[in-house]
N, CA, C and O of each residue as an XYZ file, in Angstrom:
648
protein
N      82.819    125.983    133.570
C      83.361    127.283    133.248
C      84.510    127.631    134.196
O      85.513    128.208    133.776
N      84.364    127.280    135.468
C      85.400    127.584    136.453
C      86.684    126.827    136.122
O      87.779    127.383    136.212
N      86.547    125.560    135.739
C      87.724    124.761    135.390
C      88.433    125.342    134.166
O      89.662    125.399    134.123
N      87.657    125.771    133.181
C      88.243    126.369    131.980
C      89.004    127.648    132.330
O      90.125    127.853    131.866
N      88.397    128.499    133.142
C      89.059    129.747    133.547
C      90.314    129.462    134.365
O      91.319    130.161    134.229
N      90.258    128.446    135.206
C      91.438    128.054    135.987
C      92.551    127.574    135.067
O      93.720    127.899    135.271
N      92.177    126.792    134.047
C      93.166    126.298    133.098
C      93.846    127.460    132.373
O      95.068    127.467    132.224
N      93.077    128.421    131.930
C      93.637    129.587    131.239
C      94.586    130.340    132.163
O      95.655    130.776    131.734
N      94.206    130.493    133.418
C      95.073    131.176    134.393
C      96.381    130.420    134.597
O      97.453    131.023    134.639
N      96.291    129.116    134.721
C      97.490    128.286    134.917
C      98.416    128.401    133.712
O      99.624    128.587    133.858
N      97.842    128.289    132.537
C      98.639    128.333    131.307
C      99.355    129.673    131.152
O     100.505    129.719    130.714
N      98.682    130.749    131.506
C      99.256    132.087    131.319
C     100.131    132.549    132.473
O     100.875    133.518    132.320
N     100.068    131.892    133.616
C     100.774    132.359    134.808
C     102.280    132.127    134.740
O     103.053    133.007    135.118
N     102.704    130.972    134.269
C     104.112    130.578    134.345
C     104.924    131.086    133.155
O     104.439    131.161    132.026
N     106.170    131.431    133.450
C     107.102    131.819    132.382
C     107.522    130.563    131.617
O     107.342    129.443    132.097
N     108.079    130.763    130.433
C     108.456    129.630    129.575
C     109.403    128.659    130.263
O     109.260    127.444    130.120
N     110.367    129.186    131.009
C     111.338    128.306    131.671
C     110.726    127.560    132.859
O     111.241    126.519    133.268
N     109.636    128.083    133.413
C     108.958    127.426    134.537
C     107.920    126.403    134.071
O     107.554    125.495    134.817
N     107.454    126.558    132.843
C     106.303    125.798    132.376
C     106.455    124.277    132.452
O     105.560    123.631    132.998
N     107.520    123.665    131.945
C     107.572    122.191    131.951
C     107.401    121.576    133.346
O     106.617    120.642    133.512
N     108.113    122.082    134.335
C     107.992    121.542    135.698
C     106.650    121.890    136.320
O     106.050    121.065    137.009
N     106.181    123.098    136.082
C     104.895    123.518    136.645
C     103.750    122.711    136.054
O     102.804    122.361    136.761
N     103.829    122.417    134.779
C     102.804    121.610    134.114
C     102.708    120.234    134.774
O     101.609    119.751    135.048
N     103.853    119.607    135.028
C     103.872    118.299    135.700
C     103.279    118.386    137.104
O     102.508    117.519    137.514
N     103.644    119.441    137.839
C     103.144    119.596    139.209
C     101.635    119.795    139.234
O     100.946    119.217    140.075
N     101.118    120.607    138.320
C      99.671    120.825    138.240
C      98.970    119.511    137.911
O      97.949    119.182    138.515
N      99.511    118.766    136.963
C      98.914    117.484    136.565
C      98.909    116.491    137.729
O      97.905    115.824    137.976
N     100.027    116.398    138.438
C     100.102    115.490    139.594
C      99.119    115.909    140.675
O      98.472    115.064    141.294
N      99.008    117.201    140.900
C      98.098    117.716    141.918
C      96.650    117.361    141.585
O      95.910    116.898    142.453
N      96.247    117.573    140.346
C      94.884    117.223    139.943
C      94.628    115.727    140.085
O      93.601    115.316    140.625
N      95.552    114.925    139.605
C      95.368    113.468    139.633
C      95.339    112.915    141.051
O      94.695    111.898    141.309
N      96.027    113.573    141.962
C      96.040    113.076    143.342
C      94.790    113.488    144.116
O      94.502    112.921    145.170
N      94.054    114.459    143.609
C      92.897    114.977    144.336
C      91.551    114.478    143.813
O      90.532    114.594    144.494
N      91.554    113.932    142.618
C      90.296    113.514    142.012
C      90.283    112.006    141.802
O      91.325    111.409    141.533
N      89.119    111.388    141.923
C      89.052    109.938    141.717
C      89.249    109.585    140.249
O      88.966    110.382    139.354
N      89.733    108.392    140.029
C      89.960    107.905    138.665
C      88.673    107.225    138.196
O      88.568    105.998    138.191
N      87.713    108.035    137.808
C      86.443    107.541    137.309
C      86.071    108.349    136.076
O      86.925    109.020    135.497
N      84.835    108.296    135.676
C      84.420    108.991    134.457
C      84.641    110.498    134.575
O      84.814    111.178    133.563
N      84.637    111.024    135.796
C      84.852    112.457    135.981
C      86.273    112.878    135.636
O      86.486    114.014    135.214
N      87.247    111.994    135.804
C      88.616    112.358    135.419
C      88.699    112.538    133.906
O      89.491    113.347    133.423
N      87.895    111.795    133.159
C      87.857    111.996    131.705
C      87.262    113.356    131.367
O      87.720    114.035    130.448
N      86.243    113.744    132.115
C      85.636    115.063    131.890
C      86.641    116.171    132.159
O      86.692    117.168    131.438
N      87.438    115.988    133.204
C      88.464    116.988    133.523
C      89.474    117.072    132.388
O      89.787    118.164    131.912
N      89.984    115.930    131.955
C      90.985    115.908    130.880
C      90.417    116.543    129.615
O      91.087    117.348    128.968
N      89.203    116.189    129.266
C      88.617    116.688    128.025
C      88.180    118.140    128.116
O      87.856    118.756    127.101
N      88.169    118.692    129.323
C      87.848    120.116    129.463
C      89.038    120.997    129.096
O      88.873    122.197    128.879
N      90.234    120.414    129.025
C      91.415    121.162    128.603
C      91.425    121.211    127.079
O      91.855    120.269    126.413
N      90.952    122.304    126.553
C      90.845    122.455    125.109
C      92.228    122.737    124.538
O      92.880    123.708    124.922
N      92.670    121.886    123.620
C      94.014    121.996    123.055
C      94.104    122.996    121.925
O      94.082    122.614    120.755
N      94.206    124.286    122.260
C      94.292    125.314    121.220
C      95.716    125.803    120.992
O      96.037    126.299    119.912
N      96.561    125.668    121.990
C      97.961    126.073    121.822
C      98.861    125.010    122.442
O      98.379    124.044    123.034
N     100.156    125.195    122.304
C     101.110    124.201    122.785
C     100.990    123.905    124.264
O     101.056    122.747    124.678
N     100.813    124.944    125.064
C     100.730    124.736    126.514
C      99.462    123.994    126.917
O      99.516    123.111    127.773
N      98.344    124.329    126.328
C      97.100    123.640    126.703
C      97.141    122.172    126.278
O      96.625    121.303    126.981
N      97.756    121.901    125.127
C      97.907    120.507    124.693
C      98.848    119.752    125.629
O      98.601    118.597    125.977
N      99.922    120.416    126.028
C     100.879    119.787    126.939
C     100.226    119.516    128.292
O     100.457    118.464    128.890
N      99.418    120.449    128.777
C      98.733    120.259    130.055
C      97.717    119.124    129.959
O      97.616    118.299    130.868
N      96.969    119.081    128.865
C      95.988    118.000    128.674
C      96.687    116.642    128.676
O      96.221    115.700    129.317
N      97.794    116.547    127.964
C      98.552    115.305    127.906
C      99.097    114.926    129.282
O      99.014    113.767    129.689
N      99.649    115.897    129.992
C     100.239    115.634    131.312
C      99.181    115.204    132.321
O      99.414    114.295    133.117
N      98.019    115.854    132.290
C      96.937    115.488    133.217
C      96.436    114.081    132.891
O      96.214    113.280    133.799
N      96.258    113.776    131.613
C      95.820    112.429    131.215
C      96.828    111.378    131.668
O      96.445    110.319    132.164
N      98.116    111.672    131.497
C      99.161    110.731    131.904
C      99.128    110.491    133.413
O      99.233    109.348    133.858
N      98.986    111.544    134.195
C      98.960    111.385    135.651
C      97.722    110.617    136.111
O      97.809    109.796    137.025
N      96.577    110.875    135.491
C      95.381    110.093    135.821
C      95.573    108.626    135.430
O      95.133    107.724    136.144
N      96.227    108.397    134.302
C      96.495    107.026    133.862
C      97.385    106.305    134.868
O      97.134    105.148    135.205
N      98.421    106.983    135.345
C      99.276    106.394    136.382
C      98.457    106.046    137.619
O      98.628    104.978    138.205
N      97.568    106.951    138.010
C      96.719    106.727    139.184
C      95.806    105.521    138.965
O      95.682    104.666    139.842
N      95.171    105.452    137.805
C      94.267    104.332    137.507
C      94.988    102.993    137.503
O      94.417    101.970    137.881
N      96.241    103.005    137.077
C      97.021    101.770    137.010
C      97.824    101.508    138.282
O      98.606    100.559    138.341
N      97.631    102.349    139.299
C      98.345    102.241    140.577
C      99.858    102.279    140.400
O     100.591    101.553    141.072
N     100.310    103.119    139.503
C     101.740    103.295    139.253
C     102.176    104.634    139.838
O     101.457    105.628    139.738
N     103.340    104.649    140.438
C     103.875    105.906    140.973
C     104.560    106.705    139.875
O     104.277    107.888    139.684
N     105.448    106.059    139.168
C     106.199    106.723    138.096
C     106.632    105.660    137.104
O     107.177    104.626    137.490
N     106.398    105.907    135.859
C     106.790    104.980    134.799
C     107.028    105.772    133.532
O     106.570    106.906    133.388
N     107.757    105.150    132.614
C     107.925    105.820    131.326
C     106.823    105.346    130.375
O     106.059    104.435    130.694
N     106.758    105.969    129.227
C     105.689    105.708    128.269
C     105.633    104.243    127.847
O     104.556    103.652    127.771
N     106.782    103.674    127.578
C     106.834    102.289    127.121
C     106.302    101.333    128.194
O     105.548    100.410    127.884
N     106.693    101.553    129.452
C     106.225    100.697    130.554
C     104.712    100.776    130.709
O     104.052     99.759    130.925
N     104.165    101.976    130.599
C     102.719    102.151    130.743
C     101.979    101.407    129.633
O     100.993    100.720    129.898
N     102.441    101.538    128.414
C     101.778    100.843    127.305
C     101.912     99.331    127.443
O     100.973     98.597    127.133
N     103.054     98.863    127.900
C     103.222     97.414    128.126
C     102.280     96.924    129.236
O     101.757     95.812    129.169
N     102.075     97.754    130.239
C     101.143     97.410    131.314
C      99.714     97.325    130.773
O      98.970     96.413    131.134
N      99.331     98.260    129.919
C      98.001     98.210    129.305
C      97.846     96.965    128.431
O      96.790     96.332    128.425
N      98.894     96.623    127.702
C      98.866     95.429    126.846
C      98.692     94.166    127.689
O      98.047     93.211    127.257
N      99.264     94.165    128.883
C      99.216     92.970    129.736
C      97.836     92.718    130.347
O      97.595     91.641    130.892
N      96.943     93.678    130.267
C      95.592     93.494    130.817
C      94.822     92.537    129.912
O      94.677     92.777    128.713
N      94.339     91.463    130.497
C      93.625     90.435    129.741
C      92.135     90.777    129.691
O      91.392     90.486    130.628
N      91.710     91.396    128.595
C      90.307     91.801    128.475
C      89.372     90.607    128.274
O      88.158     90.744    128.419
N      89.922     89.445    127.943
C      89.106     88.234    127.798
C      88.704     87.664    129.158
O      87.706     86.951    129.272
N      89.482     87.982    130.176
C      89.207     87.501    131.530
C      87.877     88.084    132.004
O      87.677     89.298    131.970
N      86.992     87.230    132.435
C      85.661     87.675    132.865
C      85.716     88.574    134.096
O      84.752     89.283    134.385
N      86.831     88.554    134.824
C      86.978     89.422    135.993
C      87.637     90.760    135.658
O      87.837     91.593    136.543
N      87.967     90.964    134.401
C      88.601     92.216    133.979
C      87.602     93.364    134.143
O      86.454     93.269    133.708
N      88.045     94.429    134.764
C      87.211     95.617    134.962
C      87.222     96.433    133.665
O      88.131     97.229    133.430
N      86.216     96.227    132.840
C      86.178     96.885    131.537
C      85.862     98.373    131.646
O      86.240     99.149    130.768
N      85.183     98.775    132.698
C      84.958    100.205    132.922
C      86.295    100.904    133.134
O      86.553    101.963    132.562
N      87.140    100.300    133.962
C      88.481    100.846    134.197
C      89.298    100.827    132.907
O      90.043    101.768    132.631
N      89.164     99.768    132.119
C      89.890     99.681    130.855
C      89.440    100.771    129.901
O      90.258    101.346    129.183
N      88.140    101.061    129.888
C      87.616    102.135    129.039
C      88.229    103.476    129.444
O      88.638    104.264    128.590
N      88.287    103.723    130.731
C      88.893    104.963    131.227
C      90.367    105.011    130.843
O      90.860    106.041    130.383
N      91.069    103.900    131.032
C      92.498    103.854    130.686
C      92.730    104.096    129.199
O      93.660    104.812    128.828
N      91.901    103.510    128.346
C      92.028    103.740    126.901
C      91.832    105.215    126.564
O      92.584    105.788    125.776
N      90.820    105.817    127.165
C      90.532    107.227    126.902
C      91.651    108.126    127.400
O      92.032    109.086    126.729
N      92.175    107.814    128.574
C      93.286    108.604    129.113
C      94.536    108.439    128.255
O      95.226    109.415    127.962
N      94.823    107.208    127.855
C      96.000    106.960    127.014
C      95.866    107.673    125.672
O      96.843    108.210    125.148
N      94.667    107.678    125.124
C      94.432    108.392    123.862
C      94.768    109.874    124.011
O      95.464    110.441    123.168
N      94.280    110.500    125.075
C      94.549    111.922    125.311
C      96.021    112.177    125.583
O      96.587    113.161    125.106
N      96.628    111.306    126.336
C      98.053    111.448    126.660
C      98.902    111.369    125.400
O      99.751    112.229    125.164
N      98.678    110.344    124.594
C      99.502    110.131    123.404
C      99.181    111.118    122.280
O     100.076    111.537    121.546
N      97.915    111.487    122.145
C      97.511    112.379    121.055
C      98.004    113.806    121.234
O      98.256    114.508    120.254
N      98.141    114.230    122.466
C      98.481    115.625    122.714
C      99.928    115.841    123.134
O     100.319    116.973    123.421
N     100.724    114.794    123.177
C     102.150    114.937    123.489
C     102.930    114.882    122.183
O     103.056    113.824    121.566
N     103.451    116.028    121.770
C     104.124    116.116    120.469
C     105.394    115.275    120.408
O     105.763    114.802    119.333
N     106.058    115.083    121.520
C     107.291    114.290    121.544
C     106.979    112.802    121.357
O     107.675    112.102    120.622
N     105.928    112.330    122.028
C     105.587    110.908    121.958
C     105.006    110.503    120.611
O     105.138    109.349    120.203
N     104.364    111.436    119.918
C     103.731    111.129    118.632
C     104.708    110.547    117.621
O     104.333    109.726    116.784
N     105.957    110.976    117.703
C     106.949    110.594    116.697
C     107.745    109.343    117.046
O     108.616    108.945    116.272
N     107.477    108.717    118.175
C     108.234    107.529    118.577
C     107.561    106.272    118.026
O     106.444    105.928    118.412
N     108.258    105.598    117.122
C     107.702    104.425    116.436
C     107.346    103.302    117.407
O     106.309    102.658    117.250
N     108.186    103.062    118.399
C     107.927    101.971    119.352
C     106.628    102.219    120.117
O     105.885    101.279    120.403
N     106.356    103.472    120.447
C     105.125    103.789    121.175
C     103.900    103.624    120.282
O     102.865    103.133    120.732
N     104.010    104.029    119.029
C     102.896    103.827    118.085
C     102.619    102.336    117.912
O     101.466    101.909    117.839
N     103.697    101.550    117.847
C     103.551    100.100    117.695
C     102.881     99.484    118.930
O     101.957     98.681    118.799
N     103.343     99.857    120.118
C     102.758     99.330    121.357
C     101.298     99.761    121.506
O     100.455     98.971    121.931
N     101.008    100.997    121.160
C      99.634    101.497    121.235
C      98.750    100.691    120.281
O      97.621    100.344    120.627
N      99.252    100.397    119.101
C      98.506     99.575    118.150
C      98.230     98.179    118.685
O      97.135     97.646    118.502
N      99.217     97.585    119.344
C      99.034     96.254    119.951
C      97.953     96.318    121.029
O      97.088     95.446    121.101
N      98.008     97.339    121.852
C      97.010     97.511    122.915
C      95.612     97.629    122.315
O      94.676     96.978    122.780
N      95.473     98.453    121.292
C      94.167     98.646    120.652
C      93.677     97.366    119.984
O      92.491     97.044    120.063
N      94.572     96.637    119.329
C      94.181     95.362    118.705
C      93.734     94.349    119.763
O      92.765     93.618    119.558
N      94.448     94.310    120.899
C      94.049     93.404    121.988
C      92.623     93.703    122.443
O      91.828     92.791    122.668
N      92.312     94.982    122.575
C      90.985     95.369    123.061
C      89.904     95.175    122.004
O      88.789     94.765    122.327
N      90.219     95.463    120.755
C      89.190     95.357    119.716
C      88.916     93.908    119.323
O      87.780     93.561    118.999
N      89.937     93.067    119.349
C      89.721     91.671    118.956
C      89.560     90.739    120.157
O      89.054     89.627    120.009
N      89.979     91.174    121.324
C      89.899     90.331    122.517
C      88.515     90.280    123.138
O      88.214     89.394    123.937
N      87.679     91.234    122.765
C      86.311     91.274    123.281
C      85.380     90.959    122.116
O      85.340     91.688    121.124
N      84.641     89.878    122.246
C      83.753     89.471    121.151
C      82.490     90.321    121.142
O      82.144     90.971    122.128
N      81.822     90.296    120.013
C      80.586     91.063    119.862
C      79.468     90.502    120.742
O      78.500     91.199    121.045
N      79.608     89.237    121.149
C      78.591     88.607    121.999
C      78.877     88.783    123.488
O      78.113     88.310    124.329
N      79.972     89.460    123.812
C      80.331     89.695    125.218
C      79.351     90.701    125.814
O      79.279     91.844    125.362
N      78.607     90.283    126.813
C      77.563     91.122    127.394
C      77.986     91.834    128.675
O      77.161     92.452    129.347
N      79.268     91.747    129.010
C      79.727     92.439    130.214
C      79.551     93.945    130.052
O      79.603     94.489    128.949
N      79.344     94.589    131.185
C      79.231     96.043    131.182
C      80.509     96.654    130.611
O      81.614     96.280    131.006
N      80.356     97.568    129.707
C      81.435     98.308    129.041
C      82.210     97.486    128.014
O      83.176     97.992    127.442
N      81.823     96.243    127.764
C      82.529     95.442    126.753
C      82.407     96.086    125.376
O      83.403     96.242    124.671
N      81.196     96.459    124.996
C      81.020     97.063    123.671
C      81.685     98.437    123.598
O      82.175     98.828    122.539
N      81.706     99.169    124.707
C      82.363    100.483    124.726
C      83.863    100.349    124.483
O      84.437    101.088    123.684
N      84.488     99.409    125.172
C      85.935     99.200    125.027
C      86.248     98.723    123.614
O      87.162     99.235    122.968
N      85.493     97.748    123.140
C      85.726     97.207    121.796
C      85.549     98.295    120.732
O      86.379     98.425    119.832
N      84.478     99.066    120.835
C      84.207    100.114    119.843
C      85.255    101.218    119.879
O      85.725    101.668    118.835
N      85.618    101.650    121.076
C      86.621    102.716    121.203
C      87.958    102.252    120.642
O      88.613    102.987    119.902
N      88.363    101.039    120.993
C      89.638    100.512    120.500
C      89.614    100.375    118.979
O      90.595    100.708    118.313
N      88.518     99.894    118.431
C      88.406     99.748    116.974
C      88.480    101.105    116.286
O      89.167    101.262    115.276
N      87.778    102.071    116.832
C      87.786    103.429    116.276
C      89.192    104.030    116.317
O      89.665    104.588    115.327
N      89.850    103.911    117.464
C      91.202    104.462    117.598
C      92.194    103.723    116.704
O      93.121    104.324    116.161
N      91.994    102.435    116.559
C      92.872    101.637    115.699
C      92.750    102.077    114.242
O      93.752    102.164    113.533
N      91.541    102.350    113.801
C      91.344    102.845    112.429
C      92.039    104.186    112.235
O      92.648    104.430    111.194
N      91.948    105.050    113.236
C      92.580    106.364    113.151
C      94.091    106.304    113.211
O      94.771    107.161    112.646
N      94.624    105.299    113.891
C      96.081    105.211    114.035
C      96.753    104.621    112.804
O      97.960    104.779    112.623
N      95.991    103.947    111.962
C      96.580    103.338    110.770
C      96.466    104.228    109.544
O      97.101    103.963    108.523
N      95.667    105.277    109.633
C      95.502    106.145    108.455
C      96.439    107.317    108.483
O      96.427    108.140    107.568
């Protein structure tokens, strides 16, 4: 409840001309203070996307957490998706828990950013990433989070093609 009330205060505090920069600063601040684990997903998903600002904040926070999880300081959307594509989920040393978090963060980032939704190259790269995860992990893979990553990627892939 406290996080929700804080989000409402943040969204309503800034004037329209201050909002874009302030949104980025708030997102960076949150991502730098919280660990990149399952709790960062809870934080991102607590931002209920009811208006443009809340959706923008949810997307920005997800993006900053994604940068943190991938140990990136600053990158553009295309670079981040290419980095996700480069992760070899077939490798037995691949941290699938981290991949699950990254998939969830990328989903929130891309789904709630109205500008990115319309970029064909990003939709294509996101599809490649999802296909890598859904087909790169076999149903017999017993690693922790293997079925979670495969199922999430398959579900998101179905939604992205319809």
